[in-house]
Amino acid sequence: MTVPICTRSGDIIEPLMKPQWWVRCKGLAEPAMEAVRNGKLEITPMASEKEWFRWLENIQDWCISRQLWWGHRIPAYFVRIEGQDNDASSSDYWVVGHDEAEARQRAEKKFPGAKFTLEQDPDVLDTWFSSGLWPFAVLGWPDKTSDMEKYYPTQLLETGWDILFFWVARMVMLGIYLTGEVFCHAMVRDAQGRKMSKSLGNVIDPIDVIQGISLADLHAQLEAGNLDPREVVKAKKGQSADFPDGIPECGTDALRFTLCAYTSAGRDVNLNVLRVDGYRKFCNKLWNATRFALMKLGDDFVPRAETGLGGAESLAERWILHKLNIAARDVNAALAEMNFMAATTAVYSFWLYDLCDVYIEYIKPITTPEADPAARRSAQETLFTCLEQGLKLLHPFMPFVTEELWQRLPRRASETSKTICLSAFPEPRAEYESPAAERDFDLVMSIVKAARSLVADYHITSKATVYIAPTTAAAHALAAAEAAGICTLIKGCSEVLALEPSASVPAGCAVLSVNDEVAVHLMVRGRVDIDQEIKKIEKKMSKADKAREALLAKTKIDDYTERVPEDVREQNANKLSNYDAEIEALQQAIATFLTLKGSN
């Protein structure tokens, strides 16, 4: 490619003490700094903006001559006049031009009537000078092409903080101005935090992560390179330590998601291939969950024409749609701020912890052919909405697997896009917002977690019977309505019964208090040593009583009401109420075990 270094910048590029060519940078630095000051150029994060000014305020003249094998050859020509012993170190006998023909015209004008030959400078341009010309040189500059008018100045540049001055500042200076934003991502290092180096053997080729590679083939790559034999030995040791089993095949989506998940306002990323492999497993879970969900939808499922509520959504449906809304809001906000770590965390949490681990499992009893048709249809519609919108949220980070799965979904009548790339990106919807559903379902999940904890503590692997003991009518109604779903989420559970507030808990149950409204009991009669269980409960009660007394002492200090904020006093009151409920439930459990022991 011809690099016309003089057409628009001849006043700043000049030969000094040939063979070196220089750029006078003092006059260019101020406009580049002013572009940031007046908001035409935005640099994220703020720490990188400080680097920008630190470099430009102390800028020196820039030598752009390089004696390298590869590069753009400097379009400067030495005019060797016949019969004269020209001095090549003098700038008087040098001309520049797009090509030799233009340089000859300038030489003829400079030395009229003289016979001469032209000798092009063997030096090449500094790499950063060539790179600095890139935004406009590729668009036809210096001609005013349609591409120049349409695409220049650029709007967004994503780059590493370490080359902010070497590349970005030079682009801004050479282009005089550049509007838009510059996002500086972190420096990618190895898992130990070392800068990647061929001699250390810790350079990770993205292709090797995508396709996988054995340790032997990694070693072979070193031997095929141009490293010194002693460095090859050192690098092999490094590879053997970092990748003893080679690099597993992770795929493009997993690598892309990993790099986005790492990227924050920090400067360093310690890239661990095991984490990439973890996101590969997430891709597999995504695939399996979507395929399983499609089975629950059925081959004849046709979704509603428009996205929205049907009016008969259950608590679980309202909860998952609320979680979808939160994910959409968080992802959009994070992308607007270029906070890719927050964006990936939001969509990952929705898919893994909300949709896969909870909702898909929770609705299994509802989506069977024997279930109520209306409830089944409503659950399917909500499941489809979560799949459709969830894949779109994930698409920027995992484009290939999401496109493949989206193509397998049935289409709404309102969806005209043939590819997920062109489909509308999800945004928060007011109708999905439901803090009340989130609050109620959080209680349901607290019941599930308490029951799971009891099942694990008592090593009960099957046919577990769980009793939910509420103290209020509202808690009883919630537990009774969600009993089937709770039973589904408790592994090895055969029955969940919601007791009336006035009902007694059957003898032989272990207990775990959820809060002052709900306690969870697990039938362990005939499966455990009663004396040992009483001792366990007594330990729990002693621990709860000590925590209660310690908190109670804090509330009895002088001027407690004036010195402690109202919200903290309210939290302390709730904690004390929960401690009282827990201790009471544990006392009842001991009493039932003693009764059971006496009957035995």
Short mmCIF file of N, CA and C in Angstrom, two decimals, residues 240-382:
data_model
loop_
_atom_site.label_atom_id
_atom_site.label_comp_id
_atom_site.label_asym_id
_atom_site.label_seq_id
_atom_site.Cartn_x
_atom_site.Cartn_y
_atom_site.Cartn_z
N SER A 240 4.53 -27.37 30.08
CA SER A 240 4.23 -28.59 30.84
C SER A 240 3.61 -28.25 32.19
N ALA A 241 4.06 -27.13 32.79
CA ALA A 241 3.51 -26.73 34.08
C ALA A 241 2.11 -26.14 33.93
N ASP A 242 1.91 -25.33 32.89
CA ASP A 242 0.62 -24.65 32.71
C ASP A 242 -0.44 -25.55 32.09
N PHE A 243 -0.02 -26.41 31.16
CA PHE A 243 -0.98 -27.25 30.43
C PHE A 243 -0.52 -28.70 30.42
N PRO A 244 -0.48 -29.37 31.58
CA PRO A 244 0.02 -30.75 31.63
C PRO A 244 -0.77 -31.72 30.75
N ASP A 245 -2.04 -31.43 30.55
CA ASP A 245 -2.88 -32.29 29.70
C ASP A 245 -3.23 -31.61 28.38
N GLY A 246 -2.46 -30.58 28.01
CA GLY A 246 -2.79 -29.82 26.83
C GLY A 246 -3.93 -28.86 27.12
N ILE A 247 -4.50 -28.30 26.07
CA ILE A 247 -5.63 -27.36 26.21
C ILE A 247 -6.88 -28.03 25.67
N PRO A 248 -7.95 -28.14 26.48
CA PRO A 248 -9.16 -28.80 25.98
C PRO A 248 -9.85 -27.97 24.91
N GLU A 249 -10.61 -28.63 24.08
CA GLU A 249 -11.39 -27.93 23.05
C GLU A 249 -12.53 -27.17 23.73
N CYS A 250 -12.51 -25.85 23.64
CA CYS A 250 -13.49 -25.02 24.35
C CYS A 250 -14.50 -24.36 23.43
N GLY A 251 -14.15 -24.14 22.18
CA GLY A 251 -15.07 -23.49 21.26
C GLY A 251 -14.97 -21.97 21.28
N THR A 252 -15.47 -21.37 20.22
CA THR A 252 -15.39 -19.92 20.06
C THR A 252 -16.24 -19.18 21.08
N ASP A 253 -17.47 -19.67 21.31
CA ASP A 253 -18.38 -18.97 22.22
C ASP A 253 -17.84 -18.92 23.64
N ALA A 254 -17.28 -20.03 24.11
CA ALA A 254 -16.75 -20.06 25.48
C ALA A 254 -15.59 -19.10 25.63
N LEU A 255 -14.71 -19.03 24.62
CA LEU A 255 -13.57 -18.10 24.70
C LEU A 255 -14.06 -16.66 24.67
N ARG A 256 -14.98 -16.37 23.80
CA ARG A 256 -15.52 -15.00 23.69
C ARG A 256 -16.17 -14.58 25.00
N PHE A 257 -16.99 -15.47 25.57
CA PHE A 257 -17.69 -15.16 26.81
C PHE A 257 -16.69 -14.95 27.94
N THR A 258 -15.65 -15.77 27.98
CA THR A 258 -14.64 -15.64 29.03
C THR A 258 -13.96 -14.29 28.98
N LEU A 259 -13.54 -13.88 27.80
CA LEU A 259 -12.84 -12.60 27.67
C LEU A 259 -13.75 -11.44 28.05
N CYS A 260 -15.03 -11.53 27.70
CA CYS A 260 -15.97 -10.48 28.09
C CYS A 260 -16.20 -10.50 29.61
N ALA A 261 -16.28 -11.70 30.18
CA ALA A 261 -16.51 -11.82 31.62
C ALA A 261 -15.33 -11.30 32.43
N TYR A 262 -14.13 -11.40 31.86
CA TYR A 262 -12.94 -10.89 32.53
C TYR A 262 -12.85 -9.37 32.44
N THR A 263 -13.41 -8.80 31.38
CA THR A 263 -13.13 -7.40 31.03
C THR A 263 -13.86 -6.44 31.93
N SER A 264 -13.10 -5.65 32.66
CA SER A 264 -13.65 -4.59 33.51
C SER A 264 -12.75 -3.38 33.37
N ALA A 265 -12.87 -2.46 34.28
CA ALA A 265 -12.06 -1.25 34.21
C ALA A 265 -10.63 -1.50 34.69
N GLY A 266 -10.34 -2.71 35.12
CA GLY A 266 -9.00 -3.03 35.58
C GLY A 266 -8.03 -3.15 34.42
N ARG A 267 -6.76 -3.33 34.74
CA ARG A 267 -5.75 -3.34 33.70
C ARG A 267 -5.25 -4.73 33.35
N ASP A 268 -5.48 -5.70 34.20
CA ASP A 268 -4.89 -7.01 33.97
C ASP A 268 -5.95 -8.10 34.00
N VAL A 269 -5.79 -9.05 33.11
CA VAL A 269 -6.63 -10.24 33.07
C VAL A 269 -5.69 -11.45 33.15
N ASN A 270 -5.85 -12.24 34.18
CA ASN A 270 -5.07 -13.46 34.30
C ASN A 270 -5.89 -14.59 33.69
N LEU A 271 -5.65 -14.85 32.41
CA LEU A 271 -6.49 -15.79 31.66
C LEU A 271 -6.18 -17.22 32.06
N ASN A 272 -7.16 -17.87 32.65
CA ASN A 272 -7.03 -19.27 33.05
C ASN A 272 -7.86 -20.12 32.09
N VAL A 273 -7.21 -21.05 31.41
CA VAL A 273 -7.92 -21.88 30.43
C VAL A 273 -9.00 -22.71 31.10
N LEU A 274 -8.81 -23.04 32.38
CA LEU A 274 -9.84 -23.81 33.09
C LEU A 274 -11.15 -23.03 33.17
N ARG A 275 -11.05 -21.71 33.27
CA ARG A 275 -12.27 -20.91 33.29
C ARG A 275 -12.96 -20.94 31.92
N VAL A 276 -12.18 -20.91 30.86
CA VAL A 276 -12.76 -21.03 29.52
C VAL A 276 -13.48 -22.37 29.40
N ASP A 277 -12.85 -23.42 29.92
CA ASP A 277 -13.46 -24.75 29.88
C ASP A 277 -14.75 -24.76 30.70
N GLY A 278 -14.78 -23.99 31.79
CA GLY A 278 -16.00 -23.90 32.58
C GLY A 278 -17.15 -23.29 31.80
N TYR A 279 -16.86 -22.27 31.00
CA TYR A 279 -17.90 -21.66 30.16
C TYR A 279 -18.28 -22.57 28.99
N ARG A 280 -17.36 -23.45 28.59
CA ARG A 280 -17.73 -24.47 27.59
C ARG A 280 -18.82 -25.37 28.18
N LYS A 281 -18.66 -25.73 29.44
CA LYS A 281 -19.66 -26.56 30.11
C LYS A 281 -20.98 -25.79 30.25
N PHE A 282 -20.87 -24.48 30.44
CA PHE A 282 -22.07 -23.66 30.48
C PHE A 282 -22.79 -23.70 29.13
N CYS A 283 -22.01 -23.67 28.04
CA CYS A 283 -22.62 -23.80 26.70
C CYS A 283 -23.37 -25.13 26.58
N ASN A 284 -22.77 -26.20 27.11
CA ASN A 284 -23.44 -27.50 27.07
C ASN A 284 -24.73 -27.48 27.88
N LYS A 285 -24.68 -26.83 29.04
CA LYS A 285 -25.89 -26.74 29.88
C LYS A 285 -26.96 -25.93 29.17
N LEU A 286 -26.54 -24.86 28.53
CA LEU A 286 -27.46 -24.03 27.77
C LEU A 286 -28.14 -24.85 26.67
N TRP A 287 -27.34 -25.61 25.96
CA TRP A 287 -27.85 -26.45 24.89
C TRP A 287 -28.84 -27.49 25.43
N ASN A 288 -28.44 -28.19 26.48
CA ASN A 288 -29.29 -29.25 27.03
C ASN A 288 -30.57 -28.68 27.63
N ALA A 289 -30.46 -27.55 28.31
CA ALA A 289 -31.65 -26.94 28.92
C ALA A 289 -32.64 -26.49 27.85
N THR A 290 -32.14 -25.90 26.78
CA THR A 290 -33.03 -25.43 25.71
C THR A 290 -33.69 -26.61 25.00
N ARG A 291 -32.92 -27.64 24.74
CA ARG A 291 -33.49 -28.82 24.08
C ARG A 291 -34.54 -29.48 24.98
N PHE A 292 -34.26 -29.54 26.30
CA PHE A 292 -35.23 -30.11 27.23
C PHE A 292 -36.50 -29.25 27.26
N ALA A 293 -36.31 -27.94 27.28
CA ALA A 293 -37.45 -27.03 27.31
C ALA A 293 -38.30 -27.18 26.05
N LEU A 294 -37.65 -27.37 24.92
CA LEU A 294 -38.39 -27.55 23.67
C LEU A 294 -39.24 -28.82 23.73
N MET A 295 -38.72 -29.85 24.41
CA MET A 295 -39.51 -31.07 24.59
C MET A 295 -40.76 -30.77 25.42
N LYS A 296 -40.59 -29.91 26.44
CA LYS A 296 -41.74 -29.55 27.27
C LYS A 296 -42.76 -28.71 26.51
N LEU A 297 -42.27 -27.95 25.53
CA LEU A 297 -43.19 -27.17 24.71
C LEU A 297 -43.97 -28.06 23.74
N GLY A 298 -43.26 -29.03 23.19
CA GLY A 298 -43.91 -29.93 22.23
C GLY A 298 -43.75 -29.45 20.79
N ASP A 299 -43.86 -30.38 19.86
CA ASP A 299 -43.66 -30.05 18.45
C ASP A 299 -44.75 -29.14 17.89
N ASP A 300 -45.93 -29.17 18.48
CA ASP A 300 -47.07 -28.39 17.95
C ASP A 300 -47.25 -27.06 18.66
N PHE A 301 -46.30 -26.67 19.50
CA PHE A 301 -46.47 -25.44 20.26
C PHE A 301 -46.33 -24.22 19.35
N VAL A 302 -47.30 -23.32 19.45
CA VAL A 302 -47.27 -22.05 18.73
C VAL A 302 -47.42 -20.93 19.76
N PRO A 303 -46.40 -20.09 19.93
CA PRO A 303 -46.47 -19.05 20.96
C PRO A 303 -47.46 -17.95 20.60
N ARG A 304 -47.81 -17.16 21.61
CA ARG A 304 -48.67 -16.00 21.36
C ARG A 304 -48.01 -15.07 20.35
N ALA A 305 -48.82 -14.35 19.61
CA ALA A 305 -48.30 -13.49 18.54
C ALA A 305 -47.39 -12.41 19.09
N GLU A 306 -47.72 -11.87 20.26
CA GLU A 306 -46.96 -10.77 20.85
C GLU A 306 -46.36 -11.19 22.19
N THR A 307 -45.21 -10.63 22.51
CA THR A 307 -44.63 -10.85 23.82
C THR A 307 -45.45 -10.11 24.86
N GLY A 308 -45.74 -10.76 25.99
CA GLY A 308 -46.51 -10.11 27.04
C GLY A 308 -47.11 -11.13 27.97
N LEU A 309 -47.96 -10.67 28.88
CA LEU A 309 -48.59 -11.55 29.85
C LEU A 309 -49.90 -12.09 29.31
N GLY A 310 -50.24 -13.31 29.75
CA GLY A 310 -51.51 -13.90 29.36
C GLY A 310 -52.61 -13.66 30.37
N GLY A 311 -52.21 -13.30 31.60
CA GLY A 311 -53.20 -13.00 32.63
C GLY A 311 -53.40 -14.10 33.65
N ALA A 312 -52.89 -15.31 33.37
CA ALA A 312 -53.10 -16.43 34.30
C ALA A 312 -51.78 -16.95 34.85
N GLU A 313 -50.75 -16.10 34.90
CA GLU A 313 -49.42 -16.54 35.33
C GLU A 313 -49.40 -16.92 36.81
N SER A 314 -48.73 -18.02 37.10
CA SER A 314 -48.56 -18.47 38.48
C SER A 314 -47.48 -17.63 39.17
N LEU A 315 -47.28 -17.89 40.47
CA LEU A 315 -46.24 -17.18 41.21
C LEU A 315 -44.87 -17.43 40.58
N ALA A 316 -44.59 -18.68 40.25
CA ALA A 316 -43.28 -19.00 39.66
C ALA A 316 -43.08 -18.29 38.33
N GLU A 317 -44.15 -18.18 37.55
CA GLU A 317 -44.05 -17.49 36.25
C GLU A 317 -43.80 -16.01 36.44
N ARG A 318 -44.54 -15.40 37.36
CA ARG A 318 -44.34 -13.96 37.60
C ARG A 318 -42.93 -13.70 38.14
N TRP A 319 -42.44 -14.64 38.95
CA TRP A 319 -41.08 -14.50 39.50
C TRP A 319 -40.02 -14.57 38.40
N ILE A 320 -40.12 -15.55 37.50
CA ILE A 320 -39.08 -15.71 36.48
C ILE A 320 -39.15 -14.57 35.47
N LEU A 321 -40.34 -14.06 35.18
CA LEU A 321 -40.45 -12.92 34.28
C LEU A 321 -39.87 -11.66 34.92
N HIS A 322 -40.05 -11.54 36.23
CA HIS A 322 -39.43 -10.43 36.96
C HIS A 322 -37.91 -10.55 36.90
N LYS A 323 -37.39 -11.76 37.05
CA LYS A 323 -35.94 -11.99 36.96
C LYS A 323 -35.43 -11.70 35.54
N LEU A 324 -36.23 -12.06 34.53
CA LEU A 324 -35.88 -11.75 33.14
C LEU A 324 -35.81 -10.24 32.95
N ASN A 325 -36.74 -9.53 33.55
CA ASN A 325 -36.75 -8.08 33.46
C ASN A 325 -35.49 -7.47 34.09
N ILE A 326 -35.11 -8.00 35.24
CA ILE A 326 -33.90 -7.51 35.92
C ILE A 326 -32.68 -7.76 35.04
N ALA A 327 -32.61 -8.96 34.44
CA ALA A 327 -31.47 -9.29 33.58
C ALA A 327 -31.42 -8.36 32.37
N ALA A 328 -32.58 -8.09 31.74
CA ALA A 328 -32.62 -7.19 30.58
C ALA A 328 -32.17 -5.79 30.97
N ARG A 329 -32.64 -5.32 32.10
CA ARG A 329 -32.27 -3.98 32.57
C ARG A 329 -30.77 -3.90 32.85
N ASP A 330 -30.24 -4.90 33.56
CA ASP A 330 -28.83 -4.88 33.93
C ASP A 330 -27.91 -5.03 32.72
N VAL A 331 -28.29 -5.90 31.78
CA VAL A 331 -27.45 -6.09 30.58
C VAL A 331 -27.43 -4.83 29.74
N ASN A 332 -28.59 -4.21 29.52
CA ASN A 332 -28.63 -2.98 28.72
C ASN A 332 -27.82 -1.87 29.38
N ALA A 333 -27.97 -1.73 30.69
CA ALA A 333 -27.22 -0.67 31.39
C ALA A 333 -25.72 -0.93 31.34
N ALA A 334 -25.33 -2.19 31.53
CA ALA A 334 -23.91 -2.52 31.51
C ALA A 334 -23.30 -2.34 30.13
N LEU A 335 -24.03 -2.71 29.09
CA LEU A 335 -23.51 -2.52 27.73
C LEU A 335 -23.37 -1.05 27.40
N ALA A 336 -24.30 -0.23 27.88
CA ALA A 336 -24.21 1.21 27.63
C ALA A 336 -22.96 1.79 28.29
N GLU A 337 -22.56 1.19 29.41
CA GLU A 337 -21.37 1.66 30.12
C GLU A 337 -20.11 0.90 29.70
N MET A 338 -20.26 -0.02 28.75
CA MET A 338 -19.17 -0.90 28.31
C MET A 338 -18.61 -1.71 29.48
N ASN A 339 -19.46 -2.05 30.42
CA ASN A 339 -19.07 -2.89 31.55
C ASN A 339 -19.44 -4.33 31.20
N PHE A 340 -18.58 -4.98 30.44
CA PHE A 340 -18.88 -6.31 29.92
C PHE A 340 -18.90 -7.36 31.02
N MET A 341 -18.13 -7.14 32.08
CA MET A 341 -18.16 -8.08 33.19
C MET A 341 -19.54 -8.11 33.84
N ALA A 342 -20.11 -6.95 34.08
CA ALA A 342 -21.44 -6.88 34.69
C ALA A 342 -22.50 -7.45 33.75
N ALA A 343 -22.36 -7.20 32.46
CA ALA A 343 -23.34 -7.71 31.48
C ALA A 343 -23.34 -9.23 31.44
N THR A 344 -22.15 -9.83 31.37
CA THR A 344 -22.07 -11.29 31.32
C THR A 344 -22.53 -11.91 32.63
N THR A 345 -22.23 -11.26 33.75
CA THR A 345 -22.67 -11.79 35.04
C THR A 345 -24.19 -11.81 35.13
N ALA A 346 -24.83 -10.76 34.64
CA ALA A 346 -26.29 -10.67 34.72
C ALA A 346 -26.96 -11.76 33.88
N VAL A 347 -26.51 -11.95 32.65
CA VAL A 347 -27.17 -12.93 31.79
C VAL A 347 -26.80 -14.35 32.20
N TYR A 348 -25.57 -14.55 32.68
CA TYR A 348 -25.16 -15.87 33.16
C TYR A 348 -25.99 -16.28 34.38
N SER A 349 -26.18 -15.35 35.32
CA SER A 349 -26.95 -15.64 36.52
C SER A 349 -28.40 -15.97 36.18
N PHE A 350 -28.96 -15.23 35.24
CA PHE A 350 -30.34 -15.51 34.86
C PHE A 350 -30.47 -16.91 34.30
N TRP A 351 -29.61 -17.26 33.35
CA TRP A 351 -29.72 -18.57 32.71
C TRP A 351 -29.46 -19.71 33.68
N LEU A 352 -28.39 -19.60 34.45
CA LEU A 352 -27.97 -20.73 35.26
C LEU A 352 -28.77 -20.85 36.55
N TYR A 353 -28.85 -19.74 37.30
CA TYR A 353 -29.42 -19.82 38.65
C TYR A 353 -30.93 -19.62 38.71
N ASP A 354 -31.48 -18.90 37.75
CA ASP A 354 -32.92 -18.64 37.77
C ASP A 354 -33.69 -19.58 36.84
N LEU A 355 -33.27 -19.60 35.57
CA LEU A 355 -34.04 -20.37 34.59
C LEU A 355 -33.76 -21.87 34.68
N CYS A 356 -32.47 -22.26 34.61
CA CYS A 356 -32.14 -23.69 34.59
C CYS A 356 -32.32 -24.36 35.94
N ASP A 357 -31.72 -23.76 36.98
CA ASP A 357 -31.73 -24.41 38.30
C ASP A 357 -33.08 -24.35 38.99
N VAL A 358 -33.90 -23.36 38.67
CA VAL A 358 -35.15 -23.21 39.42
C VAL A 358 -36.38 -23.39 38.52
N TYR A 359 -36.59 -22.47 37.58
CA TYR A 359 -37.89 -22.45 36.90
C TYR A 359 -38.15 -23.72 36.08
N ILE A 360 -37.18 -24.13 35.28
CA ILE A 360 -37.40 -25.33 34.46
C ILE A 360 -37.68 -26.54 35.33
N GLU A 361 -36.99 -26.64 36.47
CA GLU A 361 -37.24 -27.75 37.39
C GLU A 361 -38.59 -27.60 38.07
N TYR A 362 -38.91 -26.37 38.44
CA TYR A 362 -40.11 -26.10 39.23
C TYR A 362 -41.40 -26.45 38.47
N ILE A 363 -41.37 -26.23 37.16
CA ILE A 363 -42.61 -26.42 36.39
C ILE A 363 -42.75 -27.83 35.83
N LYS A 364 -41.85 -28.73 36.18
CA LYS A 364 -41.95 -30.10 35.64
C LYS A 364 -43.32 -30.73 35.93
N PRO A 365 -43.86 -30.62 37.16
CA PRO A 365 -45.18 -31.22 37.39
C PRO A 365 -46.29 -30.54 36.60
N ILE A 366 -46.10 -29.26 36.27
CA ILE A 366 -47.15 -28.50 35.59
C ILE A 366 -47.17 -28.79 34.09
N THR A 367 -46.02 -29.20 33.54
CA THR A 367 -45.93 -29.37 32.08
C THR A 367 -46.11 -30.82 31.65
N THR A 368 -46.61 -31.68 32.52
CA THR A 368 -46.91 -33.06 32.13
C THR A 368 -48.27 -33.10 31.43
N PRO A 369 -48.52 -34.12 30.60
CA PRO A 369 -49.83 -34.21 29.92
C PRO A 369 -51.00 -34.29 30.89
N GLU A 370 -50.75 -34.79 32.12
CA GLU A 370 -51.84 -34.96 33.08
C GLU A 370 -52.19 -33.66 33.80
N ALA A 371 -51.36 -32.63 33.68
CA ALA A 371 -51.57 -31.38 34.41
C ALA A 371 -52.75 -30.60 33.84
N ASP A 372 -53.21 -29.63 34.62
CA ASP A 372 -54.31 -28.76 34.18
C ASP A 372 -53.90 -28.06 32.88
N PRO A 373 -54.71 -28.17 31.82
CA PRO A 373 -54.33 -27.61 30.51
C PRO A 373 -54.06 -26.11 30.54
N ALA A 374 -54.84 -25.36 31.28
CA ALA A 374 -54.65 -23.90 31.32
C ALA A 374 -53.34 -23.55 32.02
N ALA A 375 -53.06 -24.22 33.14
CA ALA A 375 -51.80 -23.96 33.86
C ALA A 375 -50.61 -24.40 33.02
N ARG A 376 -50.78 -25.52 32.32
CA ARG A 376 -49.71 -26.03 31.47
C ARG A 376 -49.41 -25.05 30.34
N ARG A 377 -50.44 -24.53 29.69
CA ARG A 377 -50.25 -23.60 28.58
C ARG A 377 -49.59 -22.31 29.06
N SER A 378 -50.01 -21.80 30.20
CA SER A 378 -49.42 -20.57 30.72
C SER A 378 -47.94 -20.77 31.05
N ALA A 379 -47.61 -21.90 31.67
CA ALA A 379 -46.21 -22.19 32.00
C ALA A 379 -45.37 -22.33 30.74
N GLN A 380 -45.94 -22.91 29.69
CA GLN A 380 -45.21 -23.06 28.42
C GLN A 380 -44.95 -21.70 27.77
N GLU A 381 -45.96 -20.82 27.81
CA GLU A 381 -45.78 -19.48 27.23
C GLU A 381 -44.65 -18.73 27.95
N THR A 382 -44.65 -18.83 29.26
CA THR A 382 -43.61 -18.15 30.04
C THR A 382 -42.24 -18.77 29.76
#
